[in-house]
Tab-separated table of C-alpha atoms in Angstrom:
chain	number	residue	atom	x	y	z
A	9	UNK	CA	132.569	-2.390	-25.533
A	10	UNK	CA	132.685	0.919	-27.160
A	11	UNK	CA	135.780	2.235	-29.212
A	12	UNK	CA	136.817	5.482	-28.202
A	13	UNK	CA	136.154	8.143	-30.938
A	14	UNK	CA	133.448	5.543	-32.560
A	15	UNK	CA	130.982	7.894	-33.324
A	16	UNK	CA	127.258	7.438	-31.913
A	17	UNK	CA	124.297	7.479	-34.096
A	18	UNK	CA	121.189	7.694	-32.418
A	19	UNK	CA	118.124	6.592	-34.439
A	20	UNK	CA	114.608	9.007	-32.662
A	21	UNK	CA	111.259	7.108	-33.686
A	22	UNK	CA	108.107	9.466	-34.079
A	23	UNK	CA	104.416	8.879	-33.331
A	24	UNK	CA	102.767	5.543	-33.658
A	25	UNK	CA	102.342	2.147	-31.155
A	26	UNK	CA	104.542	0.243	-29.617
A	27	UNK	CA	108.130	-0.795	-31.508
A	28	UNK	CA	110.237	-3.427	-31.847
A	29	UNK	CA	113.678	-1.493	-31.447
A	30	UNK	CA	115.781	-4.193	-32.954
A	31	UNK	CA	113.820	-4.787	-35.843
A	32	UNK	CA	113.057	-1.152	-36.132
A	33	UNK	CA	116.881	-0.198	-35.601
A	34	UNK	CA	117.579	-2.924	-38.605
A	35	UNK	CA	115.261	-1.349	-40.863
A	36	UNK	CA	116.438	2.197	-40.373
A	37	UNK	CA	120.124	1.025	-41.243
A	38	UNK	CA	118.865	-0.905	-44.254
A	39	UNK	CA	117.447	2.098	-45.463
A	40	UNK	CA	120.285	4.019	-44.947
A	41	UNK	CA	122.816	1.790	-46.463
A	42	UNK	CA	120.304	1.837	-49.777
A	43	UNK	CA	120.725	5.645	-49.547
A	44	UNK	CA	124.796	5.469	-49.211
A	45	UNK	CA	124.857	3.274	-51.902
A	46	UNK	CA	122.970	5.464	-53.985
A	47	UNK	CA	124.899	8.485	-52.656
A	48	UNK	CA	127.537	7.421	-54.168
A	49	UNK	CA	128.770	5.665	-50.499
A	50	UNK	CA	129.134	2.246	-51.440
A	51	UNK	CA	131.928	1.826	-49.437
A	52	UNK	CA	130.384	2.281	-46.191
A	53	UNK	CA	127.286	-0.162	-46.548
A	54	UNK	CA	129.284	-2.821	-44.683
A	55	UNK	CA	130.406	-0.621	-41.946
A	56	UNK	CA	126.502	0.654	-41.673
A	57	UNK	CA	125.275	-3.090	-41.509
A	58	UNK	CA	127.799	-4.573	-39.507
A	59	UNK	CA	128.005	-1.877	-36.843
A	60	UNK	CA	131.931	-0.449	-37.779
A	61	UNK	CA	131.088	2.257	-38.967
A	62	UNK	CA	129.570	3.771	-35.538
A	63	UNK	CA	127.721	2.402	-32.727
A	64	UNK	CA	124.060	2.701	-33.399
A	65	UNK	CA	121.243	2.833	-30.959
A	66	UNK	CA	117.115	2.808	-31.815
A	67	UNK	CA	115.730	5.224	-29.114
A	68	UNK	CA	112.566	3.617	-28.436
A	69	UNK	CA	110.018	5.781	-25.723
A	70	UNK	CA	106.544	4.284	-27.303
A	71	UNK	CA	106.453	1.725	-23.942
A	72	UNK	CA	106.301	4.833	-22.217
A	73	UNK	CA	102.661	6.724	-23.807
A	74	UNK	CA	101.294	2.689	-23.144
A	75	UNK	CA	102.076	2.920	-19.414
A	76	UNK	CA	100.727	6.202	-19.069
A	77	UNK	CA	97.629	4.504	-20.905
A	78	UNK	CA	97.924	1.203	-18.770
A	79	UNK	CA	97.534	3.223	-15.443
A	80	UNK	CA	94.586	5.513	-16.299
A	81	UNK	CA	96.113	8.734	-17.397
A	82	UNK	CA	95.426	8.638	-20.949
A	83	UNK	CA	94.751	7.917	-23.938
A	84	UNK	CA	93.440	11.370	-24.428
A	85	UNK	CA	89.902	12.080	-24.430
A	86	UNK	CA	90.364	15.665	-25.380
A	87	UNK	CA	87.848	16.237	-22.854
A	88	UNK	CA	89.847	19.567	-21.226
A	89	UNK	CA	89.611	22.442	-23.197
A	90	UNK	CA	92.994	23.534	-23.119
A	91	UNK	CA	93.774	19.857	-24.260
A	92	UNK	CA	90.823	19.810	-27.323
A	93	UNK	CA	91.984	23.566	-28.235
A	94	UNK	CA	95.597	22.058	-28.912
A	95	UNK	CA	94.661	19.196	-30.744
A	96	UNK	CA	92.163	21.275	-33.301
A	97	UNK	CA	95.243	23.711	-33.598
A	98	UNK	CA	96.973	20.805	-34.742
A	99	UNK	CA	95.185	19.160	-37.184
A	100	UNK	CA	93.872	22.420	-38.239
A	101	UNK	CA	97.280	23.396	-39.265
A	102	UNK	CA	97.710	19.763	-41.259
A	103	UNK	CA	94.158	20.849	-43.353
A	104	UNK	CA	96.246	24.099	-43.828
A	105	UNK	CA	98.670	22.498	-45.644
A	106	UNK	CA	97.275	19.949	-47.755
A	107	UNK	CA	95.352	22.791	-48.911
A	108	UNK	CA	99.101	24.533	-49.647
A	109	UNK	CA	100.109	21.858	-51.336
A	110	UNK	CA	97.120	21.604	-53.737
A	111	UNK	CA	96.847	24.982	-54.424
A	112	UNK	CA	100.588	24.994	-55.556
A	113	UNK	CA	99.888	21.663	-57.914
A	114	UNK	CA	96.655	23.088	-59.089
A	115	UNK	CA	95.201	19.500	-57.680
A	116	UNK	CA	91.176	20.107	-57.500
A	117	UNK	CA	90.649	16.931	-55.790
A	118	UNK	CA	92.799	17.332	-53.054
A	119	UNK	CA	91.563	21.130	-52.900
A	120	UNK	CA	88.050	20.043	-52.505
A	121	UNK	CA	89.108	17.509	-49.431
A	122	UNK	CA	91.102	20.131	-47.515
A	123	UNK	CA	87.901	22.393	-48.014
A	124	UNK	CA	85.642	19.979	-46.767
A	125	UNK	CA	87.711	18.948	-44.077
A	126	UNK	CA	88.056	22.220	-43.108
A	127	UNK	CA	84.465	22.811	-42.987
A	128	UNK	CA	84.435	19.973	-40.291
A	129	UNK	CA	86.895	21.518	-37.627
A	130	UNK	CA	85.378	22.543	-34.457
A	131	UNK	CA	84.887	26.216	-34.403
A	132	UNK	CA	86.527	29.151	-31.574
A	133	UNK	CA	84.848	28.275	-28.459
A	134	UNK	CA	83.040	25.481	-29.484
A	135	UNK	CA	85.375	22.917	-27.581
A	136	UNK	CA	84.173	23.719	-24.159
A	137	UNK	CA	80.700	23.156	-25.022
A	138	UNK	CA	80.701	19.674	-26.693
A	139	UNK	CA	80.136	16.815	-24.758
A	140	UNK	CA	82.935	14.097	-22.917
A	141	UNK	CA	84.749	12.715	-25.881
A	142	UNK	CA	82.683	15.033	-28.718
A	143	UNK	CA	86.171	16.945	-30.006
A	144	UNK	CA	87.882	13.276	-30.012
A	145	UNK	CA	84.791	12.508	-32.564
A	146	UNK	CA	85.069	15.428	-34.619
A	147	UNK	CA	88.918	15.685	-35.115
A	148	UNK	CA	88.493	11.933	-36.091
A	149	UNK	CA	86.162	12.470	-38.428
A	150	UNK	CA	88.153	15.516	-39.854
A	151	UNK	CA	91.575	13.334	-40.381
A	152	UNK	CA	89.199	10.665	-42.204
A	153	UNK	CA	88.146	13.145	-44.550
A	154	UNK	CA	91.722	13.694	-45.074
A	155	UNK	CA	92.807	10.219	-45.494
A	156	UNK	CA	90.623	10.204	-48.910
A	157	UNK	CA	92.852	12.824	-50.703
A	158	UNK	CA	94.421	10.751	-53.588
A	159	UNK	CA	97.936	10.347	-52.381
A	160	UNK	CA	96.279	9.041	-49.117
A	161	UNK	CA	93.393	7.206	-49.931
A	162	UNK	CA	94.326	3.509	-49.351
A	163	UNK	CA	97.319	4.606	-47.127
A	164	UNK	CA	97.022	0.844	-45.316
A	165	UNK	CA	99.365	2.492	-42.135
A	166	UNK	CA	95.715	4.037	-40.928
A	167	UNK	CA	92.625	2.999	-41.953
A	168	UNK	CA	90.792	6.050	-40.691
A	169	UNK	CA	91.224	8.882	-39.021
A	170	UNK	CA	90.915	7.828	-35.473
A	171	UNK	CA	93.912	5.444	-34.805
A	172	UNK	CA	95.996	8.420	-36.493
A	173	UNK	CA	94.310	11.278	-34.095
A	174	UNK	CA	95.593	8.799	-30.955
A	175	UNK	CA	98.525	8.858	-32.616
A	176	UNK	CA	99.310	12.672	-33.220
A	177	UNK	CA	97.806	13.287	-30.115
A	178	UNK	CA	101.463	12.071	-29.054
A	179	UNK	CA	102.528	15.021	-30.071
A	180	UNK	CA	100.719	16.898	-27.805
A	181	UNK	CA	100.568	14.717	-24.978
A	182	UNK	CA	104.386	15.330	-25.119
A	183	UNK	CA	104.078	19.066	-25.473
A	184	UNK	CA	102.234	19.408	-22.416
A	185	UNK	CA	104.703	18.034	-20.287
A	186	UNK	CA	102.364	16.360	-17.812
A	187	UNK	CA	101.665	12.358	-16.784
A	188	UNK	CA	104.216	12.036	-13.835
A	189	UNK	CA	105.288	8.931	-12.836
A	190	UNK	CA	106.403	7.957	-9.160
A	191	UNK	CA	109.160	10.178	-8.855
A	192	UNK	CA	107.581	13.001	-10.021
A	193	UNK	CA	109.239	12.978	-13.684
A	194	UNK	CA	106.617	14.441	-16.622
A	195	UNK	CA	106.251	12.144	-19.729
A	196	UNK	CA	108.496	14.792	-21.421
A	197	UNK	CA	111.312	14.520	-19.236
A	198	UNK	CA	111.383	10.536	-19.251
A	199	UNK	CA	111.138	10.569	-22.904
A	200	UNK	CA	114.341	12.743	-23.350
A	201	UNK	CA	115.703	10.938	-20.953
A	202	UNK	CA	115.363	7.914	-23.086
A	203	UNK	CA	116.997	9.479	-26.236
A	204	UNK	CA	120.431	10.438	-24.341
A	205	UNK	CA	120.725	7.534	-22.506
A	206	UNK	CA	123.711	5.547	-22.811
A	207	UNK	CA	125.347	8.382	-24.761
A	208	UNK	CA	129.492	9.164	-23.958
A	209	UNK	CA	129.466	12.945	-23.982
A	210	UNK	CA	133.341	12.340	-24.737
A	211	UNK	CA	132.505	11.113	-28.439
A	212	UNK	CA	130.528	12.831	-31.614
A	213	UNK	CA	127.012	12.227	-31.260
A	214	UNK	CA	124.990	12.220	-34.621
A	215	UNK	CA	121.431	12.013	-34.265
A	216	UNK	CA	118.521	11.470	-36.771
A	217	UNK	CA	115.091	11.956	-35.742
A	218	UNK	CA	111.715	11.621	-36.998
A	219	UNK	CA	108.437	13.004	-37.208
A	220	UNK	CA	107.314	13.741	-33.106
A	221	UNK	CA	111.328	12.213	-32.413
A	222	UNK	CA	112.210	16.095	-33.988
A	223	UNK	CA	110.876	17.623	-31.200
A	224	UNK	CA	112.115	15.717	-28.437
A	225	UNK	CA	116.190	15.700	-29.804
A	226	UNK	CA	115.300	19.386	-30.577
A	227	UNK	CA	114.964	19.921	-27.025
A	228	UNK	CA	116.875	16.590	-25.305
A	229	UNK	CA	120.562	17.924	-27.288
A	230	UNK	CA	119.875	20.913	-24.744
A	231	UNK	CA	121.006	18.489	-21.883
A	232	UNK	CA	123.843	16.706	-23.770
A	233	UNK	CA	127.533	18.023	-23.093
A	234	UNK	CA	128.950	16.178	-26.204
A	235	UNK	CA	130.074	17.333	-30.057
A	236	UNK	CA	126.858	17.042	-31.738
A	237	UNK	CA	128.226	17.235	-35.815
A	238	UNK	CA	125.172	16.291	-37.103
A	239	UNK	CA	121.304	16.865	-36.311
A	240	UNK	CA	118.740	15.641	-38.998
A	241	UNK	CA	115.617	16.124	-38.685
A	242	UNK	CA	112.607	14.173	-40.529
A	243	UNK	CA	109.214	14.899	-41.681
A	244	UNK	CA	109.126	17.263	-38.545
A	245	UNK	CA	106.289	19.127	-37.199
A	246	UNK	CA	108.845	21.636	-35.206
A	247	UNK	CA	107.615	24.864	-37.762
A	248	UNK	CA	103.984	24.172	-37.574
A	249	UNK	CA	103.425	27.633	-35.864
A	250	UNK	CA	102.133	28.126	-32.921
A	251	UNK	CA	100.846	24.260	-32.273
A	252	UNK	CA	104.405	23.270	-31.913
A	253	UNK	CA	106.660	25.893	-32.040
A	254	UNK	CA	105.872	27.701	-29.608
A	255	UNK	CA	105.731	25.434	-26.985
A	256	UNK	CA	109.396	24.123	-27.231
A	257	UNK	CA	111.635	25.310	-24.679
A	258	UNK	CA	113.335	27.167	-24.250
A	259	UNK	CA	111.335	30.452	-25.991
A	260	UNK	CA	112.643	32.140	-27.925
A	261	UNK	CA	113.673	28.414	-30.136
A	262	UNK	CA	117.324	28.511	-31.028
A	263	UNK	CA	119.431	25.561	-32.283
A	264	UNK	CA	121.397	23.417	-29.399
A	265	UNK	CA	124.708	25.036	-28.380
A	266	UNK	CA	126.051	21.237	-28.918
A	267	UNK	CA	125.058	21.066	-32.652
A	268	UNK	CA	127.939	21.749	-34.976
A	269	UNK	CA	125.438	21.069	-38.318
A	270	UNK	CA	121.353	21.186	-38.395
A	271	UNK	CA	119.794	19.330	-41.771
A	272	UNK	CA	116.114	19.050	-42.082
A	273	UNK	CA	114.079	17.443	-44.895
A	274	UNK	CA	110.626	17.572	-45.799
A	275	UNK	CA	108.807	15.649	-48.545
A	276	UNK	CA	106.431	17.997	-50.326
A	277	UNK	CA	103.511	15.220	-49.880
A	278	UNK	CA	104.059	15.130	-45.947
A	279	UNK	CA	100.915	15.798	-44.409
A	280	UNK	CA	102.784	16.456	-40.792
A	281	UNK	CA	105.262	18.633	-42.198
A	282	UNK	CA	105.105	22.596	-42.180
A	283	UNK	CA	106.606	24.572	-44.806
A	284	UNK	CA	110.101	24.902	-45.041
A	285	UNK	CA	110.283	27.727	-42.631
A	286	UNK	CA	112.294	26.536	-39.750
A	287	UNK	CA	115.250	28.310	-40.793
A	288	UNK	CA	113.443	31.552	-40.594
A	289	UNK	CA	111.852	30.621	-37.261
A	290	UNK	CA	114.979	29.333	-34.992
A	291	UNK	CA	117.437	31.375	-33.735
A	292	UNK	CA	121.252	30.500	-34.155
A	293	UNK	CA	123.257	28.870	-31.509
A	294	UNK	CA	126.561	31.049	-30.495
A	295	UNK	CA	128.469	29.207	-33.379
A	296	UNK	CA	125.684	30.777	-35.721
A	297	UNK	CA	124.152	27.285	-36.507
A	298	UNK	CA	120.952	27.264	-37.987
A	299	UNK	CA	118.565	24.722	-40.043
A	300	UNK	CA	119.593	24.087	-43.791
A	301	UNK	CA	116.330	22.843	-45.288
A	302	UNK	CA	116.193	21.085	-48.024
A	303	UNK	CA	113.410	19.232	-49.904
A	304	UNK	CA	112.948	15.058	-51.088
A	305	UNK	CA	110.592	13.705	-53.374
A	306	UNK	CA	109.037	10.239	-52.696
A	307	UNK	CA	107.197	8.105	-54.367
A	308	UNK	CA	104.348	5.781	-53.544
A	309	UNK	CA	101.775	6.103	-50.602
A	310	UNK	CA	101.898	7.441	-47.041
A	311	UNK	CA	105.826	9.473	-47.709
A	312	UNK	CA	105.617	10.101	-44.102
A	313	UNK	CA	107.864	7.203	-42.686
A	314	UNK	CA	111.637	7.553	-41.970
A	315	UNK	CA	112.783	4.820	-44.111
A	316	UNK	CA	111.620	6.841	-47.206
A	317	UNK	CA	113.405	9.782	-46.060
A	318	UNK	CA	116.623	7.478	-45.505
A	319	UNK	CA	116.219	5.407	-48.974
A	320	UNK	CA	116.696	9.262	-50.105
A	321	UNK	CA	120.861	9.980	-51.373
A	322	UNK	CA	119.914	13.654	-50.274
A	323	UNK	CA	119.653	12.530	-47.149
A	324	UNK	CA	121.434	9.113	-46.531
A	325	UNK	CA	125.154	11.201	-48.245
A	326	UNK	CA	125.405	13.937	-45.989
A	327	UNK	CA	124.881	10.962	-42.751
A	328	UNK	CA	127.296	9.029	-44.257
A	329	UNK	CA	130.001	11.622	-44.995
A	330	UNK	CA	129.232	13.156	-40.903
A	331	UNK	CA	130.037	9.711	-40.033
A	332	UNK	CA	132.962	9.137	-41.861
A	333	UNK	CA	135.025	12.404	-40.731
């Protein structure tokens, strides 16, 4: 039974396959705790792990792109042009800025991939022409080429570029806001759905989100009629121009009325994430909340994961301390 004024941390996955929320939830809170501890919040490790501290829930959605896949309305072919045109946007604008990146470490290399991968993308128009399935193929082929930039290469979370277009084609499948089910509810809806559900609208609501899981609290915390002290946002693709941004709703973007505190993060080695310019690009909420971005530094392969973002005392201090007050 809940505790009233126990505060509700809500864990929002990002692209990828199916989940095991338990396991998943466990893993997110083991992070965390090794980024309290290191944060200087040793004190709250047990309350993390043992579930004192708040009541923590893994929003898991991923059954829902399966079922859509189960009965015949996906996985994307890329087939419709307007569907194809999004997609190319898309990875377009992750070629965009691995080539940023590299430029700003001086890394040849990884210059050379970008260019060549770049090379690959489909050109203006040429979507509509190309066979069933031929802009599927090519965007493949174009995140392969990416996969073999050095801090990638190896990467053992996608062996080529394929099973990683399915997956970022989440993104857009979400964006879309199509795949009805029975009663008429788009994939979009069900997902958000999905995040607030369960949630006490009379208790603070802190909720940390991931890759894809950025874009659907961006626009789920719309709905909710609860204190929101904290929104973090992870490795998020919400400022990759037009490709994302502007398709949220509501248009203009401006931060959730609800949300008394916006942090985002990016890793400068995160392929999905656009330059820190979400500040500049979402309007304030009538308390005059905006993002506060601020930048981590992981190590090893494949930095685009939440648990590196959480091992991070940035990141895991400013959660712990929002949960604490």
């Amino acid at each position: 039974m809940s505790v009233s004024g126990t505060p509700q941390l809500v864990f929002v996955h990002g692209i990828g396959g199916p989940r095991d929320a338990a396991g998943e939830r466990r893993e997110w809170l083991v992070a965390l705790a090794e980024g309290a501890r290191a944060a200087g919040h040793a004190d709250a490790v047990s309350g993390l792990t043992q579930g004192w501290l708040a009541e923590v829930r893994f929003a898991d959605y991923s059954d829902l792109f399966t079922d859509a896949e189960a009965q015949g309305d996906g996985p994307w072919t890329l087939d419709e042009p307007e569907d194809a045109a999004f997609m190319t946007e898309f990875v377009a604008s992750l070629v965009d800025e691995l080539a940023r990146q590299a430029a700003e470490r001086g890394d040849r290399r990884t210059a050379a991939v970008a260019e060549d991968a770049r090379a690959q993308l489909p050109g203006a128009g040429e979507t509509e022409e190309q066979g069933a399935g031929e802009p599927f193929r090519v965007l493949g082929q174009v995140l392969t080429t990416l996969l073999q930039t050095p801090g990638l290469r190896g990467c053992a979370q996608w062996a080529s570029g394929t099973p990683l277009l399915w997956h970022l084609a989440q993104v857009g499948r979400y964006l879309r806001r199509r795949e009805a089910d029975d009663t008429g509810r788009t994939l979009d809806v069900r997902i958000r759905e999905r995040v607030l559900e369960g949630t006490d609208p009379g208790r603070p609501l802190i909720v940390v989100s991931h890759s894809l899981g950025t874009v659907v609290a961006f626009e789920a915390l719309r709905q909710h009629k609860g204190p929101v002290p904290l929104l973090m946002t992870l490795g998020s693709p919400l400022a990759t121009g037009a490709a994302v941004l502007q398709r949220l709703v509501p248009q203009p973007p401006r931060t959730p009325d609800r949300v008394e505190r916006w942090l985002n993060f990016w890793d400068r080695d995160d392929v999905v994430v656009g330059r820190p310019r979400l500040d500049k690009w979402m309007l304030p909420n009538e308390a005059g909340v905006v993002p506060e971005t601020s930048r981590v530094d992981s190590d090893g392969l494949w930095v685009h994961t939440a648990t590196k973002y959480l091992r991070q005392p940035g990141v895991a201090g400013p959660l712990v301390e929002a949960l604490k007050r």
